[in-house]
CSV table of C-alpha atoms in Angstrom, one decimal:
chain,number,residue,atom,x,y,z
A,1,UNK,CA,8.8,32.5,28.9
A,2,UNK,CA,10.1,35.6,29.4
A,3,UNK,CA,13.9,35.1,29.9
A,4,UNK,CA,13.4,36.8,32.9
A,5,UNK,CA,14.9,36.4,36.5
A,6,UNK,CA,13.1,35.1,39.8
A,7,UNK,CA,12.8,37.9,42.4
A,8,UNK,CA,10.8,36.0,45.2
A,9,UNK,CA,8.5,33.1,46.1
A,10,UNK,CA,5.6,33.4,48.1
A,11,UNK,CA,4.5,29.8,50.1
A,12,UNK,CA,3.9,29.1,53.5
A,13,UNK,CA,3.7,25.5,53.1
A,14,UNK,CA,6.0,23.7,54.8
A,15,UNK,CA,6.9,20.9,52.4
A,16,UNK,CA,6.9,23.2,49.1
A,17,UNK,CA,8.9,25.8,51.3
A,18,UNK,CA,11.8,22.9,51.4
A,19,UNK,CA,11.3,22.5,48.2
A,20,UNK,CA,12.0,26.1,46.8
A,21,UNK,CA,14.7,26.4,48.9
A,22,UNK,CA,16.3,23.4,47.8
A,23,UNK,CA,15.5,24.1,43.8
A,24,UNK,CA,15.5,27.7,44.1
A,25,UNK,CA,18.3,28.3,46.6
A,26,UNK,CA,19.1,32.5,47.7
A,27,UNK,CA,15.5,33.3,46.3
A,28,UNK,CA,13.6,34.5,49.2
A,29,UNK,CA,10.2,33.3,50.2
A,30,UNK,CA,8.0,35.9,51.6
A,31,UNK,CA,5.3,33.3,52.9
A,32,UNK,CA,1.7,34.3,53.7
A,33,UNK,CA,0.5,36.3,51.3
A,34,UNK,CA,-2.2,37.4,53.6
A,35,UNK,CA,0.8,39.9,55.7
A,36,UNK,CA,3.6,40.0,52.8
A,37,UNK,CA,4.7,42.8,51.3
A,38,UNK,CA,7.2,41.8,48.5
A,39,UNK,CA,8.8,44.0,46.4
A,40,UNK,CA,7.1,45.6,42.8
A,41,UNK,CA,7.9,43.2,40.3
A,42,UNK,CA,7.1,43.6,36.2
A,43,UNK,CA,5.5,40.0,36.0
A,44,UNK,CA,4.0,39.0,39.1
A,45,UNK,CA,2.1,34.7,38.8
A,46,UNK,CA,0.0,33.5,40.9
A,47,UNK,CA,-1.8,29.9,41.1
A,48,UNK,CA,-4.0,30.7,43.4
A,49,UNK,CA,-5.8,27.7,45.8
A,50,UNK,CA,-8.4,25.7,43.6
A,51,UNK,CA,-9.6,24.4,47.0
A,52,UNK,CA,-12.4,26.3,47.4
A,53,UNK,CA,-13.5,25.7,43.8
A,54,UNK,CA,-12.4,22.2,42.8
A,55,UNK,CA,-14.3,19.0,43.7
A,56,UNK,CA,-10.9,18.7,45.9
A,57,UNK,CA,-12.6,20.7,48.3
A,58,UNK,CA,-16.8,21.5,48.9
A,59,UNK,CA,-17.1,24.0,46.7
A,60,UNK,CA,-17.6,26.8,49.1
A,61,UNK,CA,-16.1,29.1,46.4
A,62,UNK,CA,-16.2,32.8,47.8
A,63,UNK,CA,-17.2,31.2,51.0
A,64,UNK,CA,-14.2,29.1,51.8
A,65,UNK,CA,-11.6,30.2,54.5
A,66,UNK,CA,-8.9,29.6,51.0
A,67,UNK,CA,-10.6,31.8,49.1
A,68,UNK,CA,-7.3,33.9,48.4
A,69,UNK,CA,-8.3,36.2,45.6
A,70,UNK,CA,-9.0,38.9,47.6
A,71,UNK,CA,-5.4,38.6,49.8
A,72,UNK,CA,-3.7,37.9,46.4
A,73,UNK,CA,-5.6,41.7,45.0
A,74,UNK,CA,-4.9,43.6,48.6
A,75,UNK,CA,-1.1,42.4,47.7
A,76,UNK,CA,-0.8,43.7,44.2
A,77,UNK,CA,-2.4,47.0,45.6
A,78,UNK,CA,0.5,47.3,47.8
A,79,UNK,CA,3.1,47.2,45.2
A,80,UNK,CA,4.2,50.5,43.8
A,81,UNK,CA,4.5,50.6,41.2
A,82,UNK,CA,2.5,47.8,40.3
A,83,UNK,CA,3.7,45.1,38.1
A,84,UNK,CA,3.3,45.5,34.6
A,85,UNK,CA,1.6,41.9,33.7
A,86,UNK,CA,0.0,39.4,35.6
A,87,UNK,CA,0.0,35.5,34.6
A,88,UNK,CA,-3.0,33.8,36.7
A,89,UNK,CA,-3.9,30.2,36.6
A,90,UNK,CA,-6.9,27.9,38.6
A,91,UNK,CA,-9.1,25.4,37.5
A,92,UNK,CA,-12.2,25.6,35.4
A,93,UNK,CA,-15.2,25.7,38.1
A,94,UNK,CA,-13.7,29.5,38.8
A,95,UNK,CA,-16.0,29.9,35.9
A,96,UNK,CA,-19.2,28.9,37.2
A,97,UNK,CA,-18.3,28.5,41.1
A,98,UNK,CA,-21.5,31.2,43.0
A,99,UNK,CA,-22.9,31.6,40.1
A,100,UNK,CA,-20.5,33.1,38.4
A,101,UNK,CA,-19.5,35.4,41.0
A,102,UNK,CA,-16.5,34.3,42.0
A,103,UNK,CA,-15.1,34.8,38.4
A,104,UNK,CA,-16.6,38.1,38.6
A,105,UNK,CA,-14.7,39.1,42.0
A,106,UNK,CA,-11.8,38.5,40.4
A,107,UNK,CA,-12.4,40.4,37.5
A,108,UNK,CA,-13.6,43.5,39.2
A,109,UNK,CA,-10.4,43.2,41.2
A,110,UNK,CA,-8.0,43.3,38.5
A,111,UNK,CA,-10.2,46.5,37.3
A,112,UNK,CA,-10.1,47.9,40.2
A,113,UNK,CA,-6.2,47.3,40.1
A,114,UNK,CA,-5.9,48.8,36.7
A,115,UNK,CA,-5.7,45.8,34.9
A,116,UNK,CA,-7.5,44.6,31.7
A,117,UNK,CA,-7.4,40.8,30.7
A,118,UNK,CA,-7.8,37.6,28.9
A,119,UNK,CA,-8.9,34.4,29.7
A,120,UNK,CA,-8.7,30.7,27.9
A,121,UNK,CA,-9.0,27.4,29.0
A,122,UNK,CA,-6.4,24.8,27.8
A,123,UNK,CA,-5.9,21.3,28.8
A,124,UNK,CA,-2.6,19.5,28.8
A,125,UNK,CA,-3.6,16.3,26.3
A,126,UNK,CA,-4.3,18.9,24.0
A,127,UNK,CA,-0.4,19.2,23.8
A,128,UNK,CA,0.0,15.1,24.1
A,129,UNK,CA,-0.2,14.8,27.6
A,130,UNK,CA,-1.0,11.5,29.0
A,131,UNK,CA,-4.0,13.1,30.9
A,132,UNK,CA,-6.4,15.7,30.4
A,133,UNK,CA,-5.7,18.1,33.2
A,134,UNK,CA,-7.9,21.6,31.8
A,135,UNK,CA,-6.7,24.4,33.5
A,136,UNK,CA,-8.0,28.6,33.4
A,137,UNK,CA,-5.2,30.9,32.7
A,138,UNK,CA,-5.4,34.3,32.7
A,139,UNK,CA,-3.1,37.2,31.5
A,140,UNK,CA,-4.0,41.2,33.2
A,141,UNK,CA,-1.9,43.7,32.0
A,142,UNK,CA,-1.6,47.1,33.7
A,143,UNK,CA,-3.4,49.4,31.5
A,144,UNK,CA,-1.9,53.0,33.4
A,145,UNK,CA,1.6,51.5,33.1
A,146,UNK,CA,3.9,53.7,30.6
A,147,UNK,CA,6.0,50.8,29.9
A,148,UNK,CA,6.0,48.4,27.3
A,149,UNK,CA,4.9,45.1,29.2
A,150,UNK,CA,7.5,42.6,28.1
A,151,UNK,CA,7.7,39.9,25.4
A,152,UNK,CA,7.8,36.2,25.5
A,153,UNK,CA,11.1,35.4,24.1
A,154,UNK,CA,11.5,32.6,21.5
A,155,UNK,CA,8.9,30.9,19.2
A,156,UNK,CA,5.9,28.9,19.5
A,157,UNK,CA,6.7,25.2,18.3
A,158,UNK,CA,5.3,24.7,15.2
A,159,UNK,CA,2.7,21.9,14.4
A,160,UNK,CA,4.2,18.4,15.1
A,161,UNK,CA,6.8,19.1,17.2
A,162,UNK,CA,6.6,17.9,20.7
A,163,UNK,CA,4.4,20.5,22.7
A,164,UNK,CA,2.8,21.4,20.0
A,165,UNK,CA,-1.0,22.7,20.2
A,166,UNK,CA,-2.7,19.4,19.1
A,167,UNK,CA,-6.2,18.0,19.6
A,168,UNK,CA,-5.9,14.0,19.6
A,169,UNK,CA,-9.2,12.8,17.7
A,170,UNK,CA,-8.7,9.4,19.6
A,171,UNK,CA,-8.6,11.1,23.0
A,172,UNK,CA,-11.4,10.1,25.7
A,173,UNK,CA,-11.6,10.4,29.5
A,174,UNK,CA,-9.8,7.8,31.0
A,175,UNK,CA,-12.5,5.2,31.3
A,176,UNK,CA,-12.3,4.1,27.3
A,177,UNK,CA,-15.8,4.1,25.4
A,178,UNK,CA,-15.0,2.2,23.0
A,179,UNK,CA,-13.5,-0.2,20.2
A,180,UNK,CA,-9.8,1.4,19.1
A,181,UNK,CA,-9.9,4.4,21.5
A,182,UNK,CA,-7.2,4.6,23.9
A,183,UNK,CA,-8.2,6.7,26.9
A,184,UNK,CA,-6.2,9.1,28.8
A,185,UNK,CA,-5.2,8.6,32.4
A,186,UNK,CA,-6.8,10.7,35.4
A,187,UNK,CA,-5.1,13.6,36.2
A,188,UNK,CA,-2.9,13.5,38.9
A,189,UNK,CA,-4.7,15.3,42.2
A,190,UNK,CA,-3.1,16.2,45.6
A,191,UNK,CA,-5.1,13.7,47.2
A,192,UNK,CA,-3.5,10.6,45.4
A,193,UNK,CA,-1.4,9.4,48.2
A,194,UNK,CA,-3.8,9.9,50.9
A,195,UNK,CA,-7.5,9.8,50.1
A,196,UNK,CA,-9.4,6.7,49.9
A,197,UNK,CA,-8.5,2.9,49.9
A,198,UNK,CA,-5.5,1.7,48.0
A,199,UNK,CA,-6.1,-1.0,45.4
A,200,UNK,CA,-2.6,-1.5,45.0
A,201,UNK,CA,-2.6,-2.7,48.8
A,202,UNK,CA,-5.8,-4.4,48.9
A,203,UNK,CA,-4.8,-8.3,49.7
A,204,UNK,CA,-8.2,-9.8,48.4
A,205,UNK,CA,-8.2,-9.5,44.6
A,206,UNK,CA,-12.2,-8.9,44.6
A,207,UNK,CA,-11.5,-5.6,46.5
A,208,UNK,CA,-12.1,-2.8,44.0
A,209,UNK,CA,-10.1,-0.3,46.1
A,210,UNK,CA,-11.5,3.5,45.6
A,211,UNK,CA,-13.2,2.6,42.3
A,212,UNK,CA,-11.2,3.3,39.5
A,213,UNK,CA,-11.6,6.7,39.3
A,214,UNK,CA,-8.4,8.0,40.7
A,215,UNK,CA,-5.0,7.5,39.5
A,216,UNK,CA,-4.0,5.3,42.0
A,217,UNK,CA,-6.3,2.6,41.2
A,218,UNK,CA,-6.0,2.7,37.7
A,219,UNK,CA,-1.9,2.3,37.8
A,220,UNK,CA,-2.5,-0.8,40.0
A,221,UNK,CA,-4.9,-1.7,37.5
A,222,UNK,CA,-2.9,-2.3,35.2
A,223,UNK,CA,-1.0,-4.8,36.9
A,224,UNK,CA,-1.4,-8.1,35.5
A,225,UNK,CA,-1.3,-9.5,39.0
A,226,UNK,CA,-1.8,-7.0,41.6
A,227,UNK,CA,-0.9,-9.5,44.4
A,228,UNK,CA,2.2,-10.7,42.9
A,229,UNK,CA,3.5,-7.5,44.0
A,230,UNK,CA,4.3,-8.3,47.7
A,231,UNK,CA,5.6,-11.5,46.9
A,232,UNK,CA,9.1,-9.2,46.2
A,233,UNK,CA,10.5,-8.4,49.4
A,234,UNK,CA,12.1,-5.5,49.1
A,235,UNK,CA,16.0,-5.0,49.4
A,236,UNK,CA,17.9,-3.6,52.0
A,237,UNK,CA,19.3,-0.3,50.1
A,238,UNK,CA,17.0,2.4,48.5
A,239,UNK,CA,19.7,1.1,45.3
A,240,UNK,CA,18.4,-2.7,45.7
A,241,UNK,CA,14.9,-1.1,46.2
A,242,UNK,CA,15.0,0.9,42.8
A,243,UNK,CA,16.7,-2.0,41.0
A,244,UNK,CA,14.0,-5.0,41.6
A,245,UNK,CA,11.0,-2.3,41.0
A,246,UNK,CA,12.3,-1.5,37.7
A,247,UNK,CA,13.3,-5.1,37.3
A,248,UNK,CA,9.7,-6.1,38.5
A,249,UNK,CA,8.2,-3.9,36.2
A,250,UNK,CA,10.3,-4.7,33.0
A,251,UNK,CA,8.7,-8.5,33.4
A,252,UNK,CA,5.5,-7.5,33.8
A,253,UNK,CA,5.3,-5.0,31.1
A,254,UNK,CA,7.1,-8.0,29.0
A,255,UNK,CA,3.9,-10.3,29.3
A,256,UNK,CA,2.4,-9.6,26.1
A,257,UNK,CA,3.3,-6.1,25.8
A,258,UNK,CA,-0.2,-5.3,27.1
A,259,UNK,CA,0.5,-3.3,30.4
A,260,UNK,CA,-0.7,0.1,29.6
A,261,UNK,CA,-4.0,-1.4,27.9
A,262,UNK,CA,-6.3,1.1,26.8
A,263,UNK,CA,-3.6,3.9,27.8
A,264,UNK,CA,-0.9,2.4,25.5
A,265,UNK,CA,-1.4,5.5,22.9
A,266,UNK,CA,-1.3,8.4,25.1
A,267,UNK,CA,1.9,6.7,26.8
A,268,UNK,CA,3.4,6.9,23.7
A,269,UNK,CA,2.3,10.3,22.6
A,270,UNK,CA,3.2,11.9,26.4
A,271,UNK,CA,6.9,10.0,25.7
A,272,UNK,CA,7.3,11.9,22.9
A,273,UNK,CA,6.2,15.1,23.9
A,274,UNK,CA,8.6,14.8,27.4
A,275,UNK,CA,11.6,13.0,25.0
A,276,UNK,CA,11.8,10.1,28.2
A,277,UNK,CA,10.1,6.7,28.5
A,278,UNK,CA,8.1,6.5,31.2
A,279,UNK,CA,9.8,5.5,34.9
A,280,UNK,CA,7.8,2.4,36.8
A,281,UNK,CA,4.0,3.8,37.1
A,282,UNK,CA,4.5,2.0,41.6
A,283,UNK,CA,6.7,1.9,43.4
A,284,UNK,CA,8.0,-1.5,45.4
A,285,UNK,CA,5.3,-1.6,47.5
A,286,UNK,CA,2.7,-1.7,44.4
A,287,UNK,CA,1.9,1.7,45.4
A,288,UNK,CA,1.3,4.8,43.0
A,289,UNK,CA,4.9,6.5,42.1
A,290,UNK,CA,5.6,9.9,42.5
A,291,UNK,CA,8.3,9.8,40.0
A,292,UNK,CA,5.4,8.4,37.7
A,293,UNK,CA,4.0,11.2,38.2
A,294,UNK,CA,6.7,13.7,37.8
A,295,UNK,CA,6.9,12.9,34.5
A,296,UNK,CA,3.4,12.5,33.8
A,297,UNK,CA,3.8,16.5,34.8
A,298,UNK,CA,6.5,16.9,32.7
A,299,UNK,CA,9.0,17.8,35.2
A,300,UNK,CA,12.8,17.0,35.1
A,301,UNK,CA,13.2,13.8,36.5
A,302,UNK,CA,14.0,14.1,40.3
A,303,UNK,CA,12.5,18.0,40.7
A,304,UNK,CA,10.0,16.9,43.9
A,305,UNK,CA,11.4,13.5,44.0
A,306,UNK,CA,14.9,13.8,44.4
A,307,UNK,CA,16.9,14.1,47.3
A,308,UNK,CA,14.6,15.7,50.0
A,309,UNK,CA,13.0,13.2,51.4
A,310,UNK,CA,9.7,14.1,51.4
A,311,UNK,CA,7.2,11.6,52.3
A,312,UNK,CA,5.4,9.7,49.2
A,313,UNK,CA,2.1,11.2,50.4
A,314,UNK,CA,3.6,14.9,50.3
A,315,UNK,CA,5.8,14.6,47.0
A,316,UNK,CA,2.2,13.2,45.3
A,317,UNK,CA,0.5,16.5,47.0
A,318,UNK,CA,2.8,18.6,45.8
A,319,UNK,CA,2.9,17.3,42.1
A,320,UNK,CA,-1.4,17.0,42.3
A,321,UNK,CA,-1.4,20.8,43.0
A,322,UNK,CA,0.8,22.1,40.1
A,323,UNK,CA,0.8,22.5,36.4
A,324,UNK,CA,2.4,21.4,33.7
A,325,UNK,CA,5.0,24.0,32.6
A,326,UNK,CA,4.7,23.4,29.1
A,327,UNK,CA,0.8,23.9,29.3
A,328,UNK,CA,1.2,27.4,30.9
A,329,UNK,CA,3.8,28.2,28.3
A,330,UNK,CA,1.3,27.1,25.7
A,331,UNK,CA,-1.3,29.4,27.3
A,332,UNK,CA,0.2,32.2,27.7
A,333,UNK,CA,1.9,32.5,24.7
A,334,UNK,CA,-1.6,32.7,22.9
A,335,UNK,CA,-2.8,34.6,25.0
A,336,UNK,CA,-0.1,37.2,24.6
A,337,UNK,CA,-0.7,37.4,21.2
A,338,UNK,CA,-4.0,38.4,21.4
């Protein structure tokens, strides 16, 4: 956004800590935020743990052990000077989690800091993502700095070009309401992988799995013949593996072209906004595919998939926590300009 360069990281998760080091090699990662003290930096982002505030967690809010705010405003207060603009981002219930205070606590902190902001909310299908995936983002700039806070560089896309600002008239939440509208697909959560039965794996057919209402189930949904999945053995190579999924997948999708069913249009529209078709939505095993949902995230193809080794579970955690970059972009950009 900025053309700027990456001073530091800040994760102590083990998995995600691989995964900067790997993608992000020499850049140093200063881990719990609780004891850090990194170096000033002019633009300082932080996504800080929707846990507490998301239906991912119980809502505690203020009242959750991962309620980080205040570590993430005792850090900024150590830096001198302090940075010069902040870029936040969380989930919507930050709004109305405690009544409202929990919003509040955070904007007394960045007052407290020095810093005056701006909030919008913004959700990805509003930019032709495949799901909805609404998001807070926040910019706080330091109102006692004497220098210019930067710029973004470059220019918004205009309207019609992929990543463009768009509202899709057509758009619903992923369980279709009716005649001609083409839903959207749940958004991808951290819990994919590892929460609740697996429809994809469920060997009798009238097993409904976790309901539908994740995006596991509704990928293995839209299998013709769920079943007919472990009929495949799979090969002896992760090469052999790869090629009879996509194989697999090609014939199924080439029974009456009717695979993404109600989903076919925001395929289409997420295809154009990412320039790529989409890769197999499971894997051989019938199961949910992180590289599915890499690109549903509009990541480059192999970013948290490739080459680590990180165990399906983890790579779908890790993907469920984040953001599409595009969306941020999107945000902040308007928000920059006032």
């Amino acid at each position: 956004l900025f053309d700027a360069e990456l001073d530091w990281v800040a994760d102590n998760d083990p998995a995600v800590t691989t995964l900067l080091e790997e993608r992000m090699p020499g850049i140093p990662n200063y881990g719990d935020i609780t004891t850090a003290s990194p170096p000033s930096v002019d633009v300082l982002t932080a996504g800080f743990p929707c846990q507490p505030i998301s239906t991912a967690g119980r809502r505690k809010g203020t009242e959750d052990d991962r309620w980080l705010w205040p570590a993430i405003e005792a850090l900024i207060g150590r830096m001198e000077p302090r940075p010069r603009l902040l870029l936040l981002e969380n989930v919507p219930g930050l709004l109305t989690i405690n009544s409202g205070n929990a919003m509040a606590d955070v904007v007394r902190g960045l007052a407290g800091l020095g810093f005056v902001g701006r909030y919008r909310l913004l959700q990805a299908s509003d930019l032709g993502a495949c799901h909805r995936r609404r998001r807070w983002f926040c910019v706080a700039t330091n109102t006692s700095s004497q220098r210019r806070w930067p710029q973004p560089g470059g220019a918004p896309r205009e309207q019609g070009e992929p990543g463009a600002l768009r509202r899709n008239a057509e758009d619903t939440d992923h369980q279709p309401d009716g005649p001609g509208k083409g839903g959207l697909l749940p958004t991808p959560n951290a819990w994919d992988g590892a929460r609740g039965p697996d429809y994809a794996q469920q060997r009798d057919r009238r097993a409904t799995g976790s309901g539908g209402d994740n995006l596991t189930t509704t990928v293995a949904k839209l299998l013709p013949t769920p079943m007919s999945w472990h009929g495949r053995r799979p090969g002896n190579s992760d090469t052999d593996t790869k090629e009879r999924t996509d194989s697999t997948w090609e014939d199924i999708r080439g029974r009456g072209g009717q695979t993404w069913q109600d989903y076919a249009a925001a395929i289409e529209r997420h295809t154009t906004l990412v320039e790529a078709p989409p890769p197999p939505p499971v894997n051989d095993a019938g199961k949910l595919s992180p590289a599915f949902v890499e690109w549903m995230m509009t990541l480059p193809p192999g970013w948290v998939t490739g080459g680590l080794d990180l165990p399906r579970t983890t790579q779908l955690k890790i993907l469920g926590n984040g953001v599409l970059p595009i969306q941020a972009e999107t945000a902040y950009r308007s928000l920059l300009a006032g």
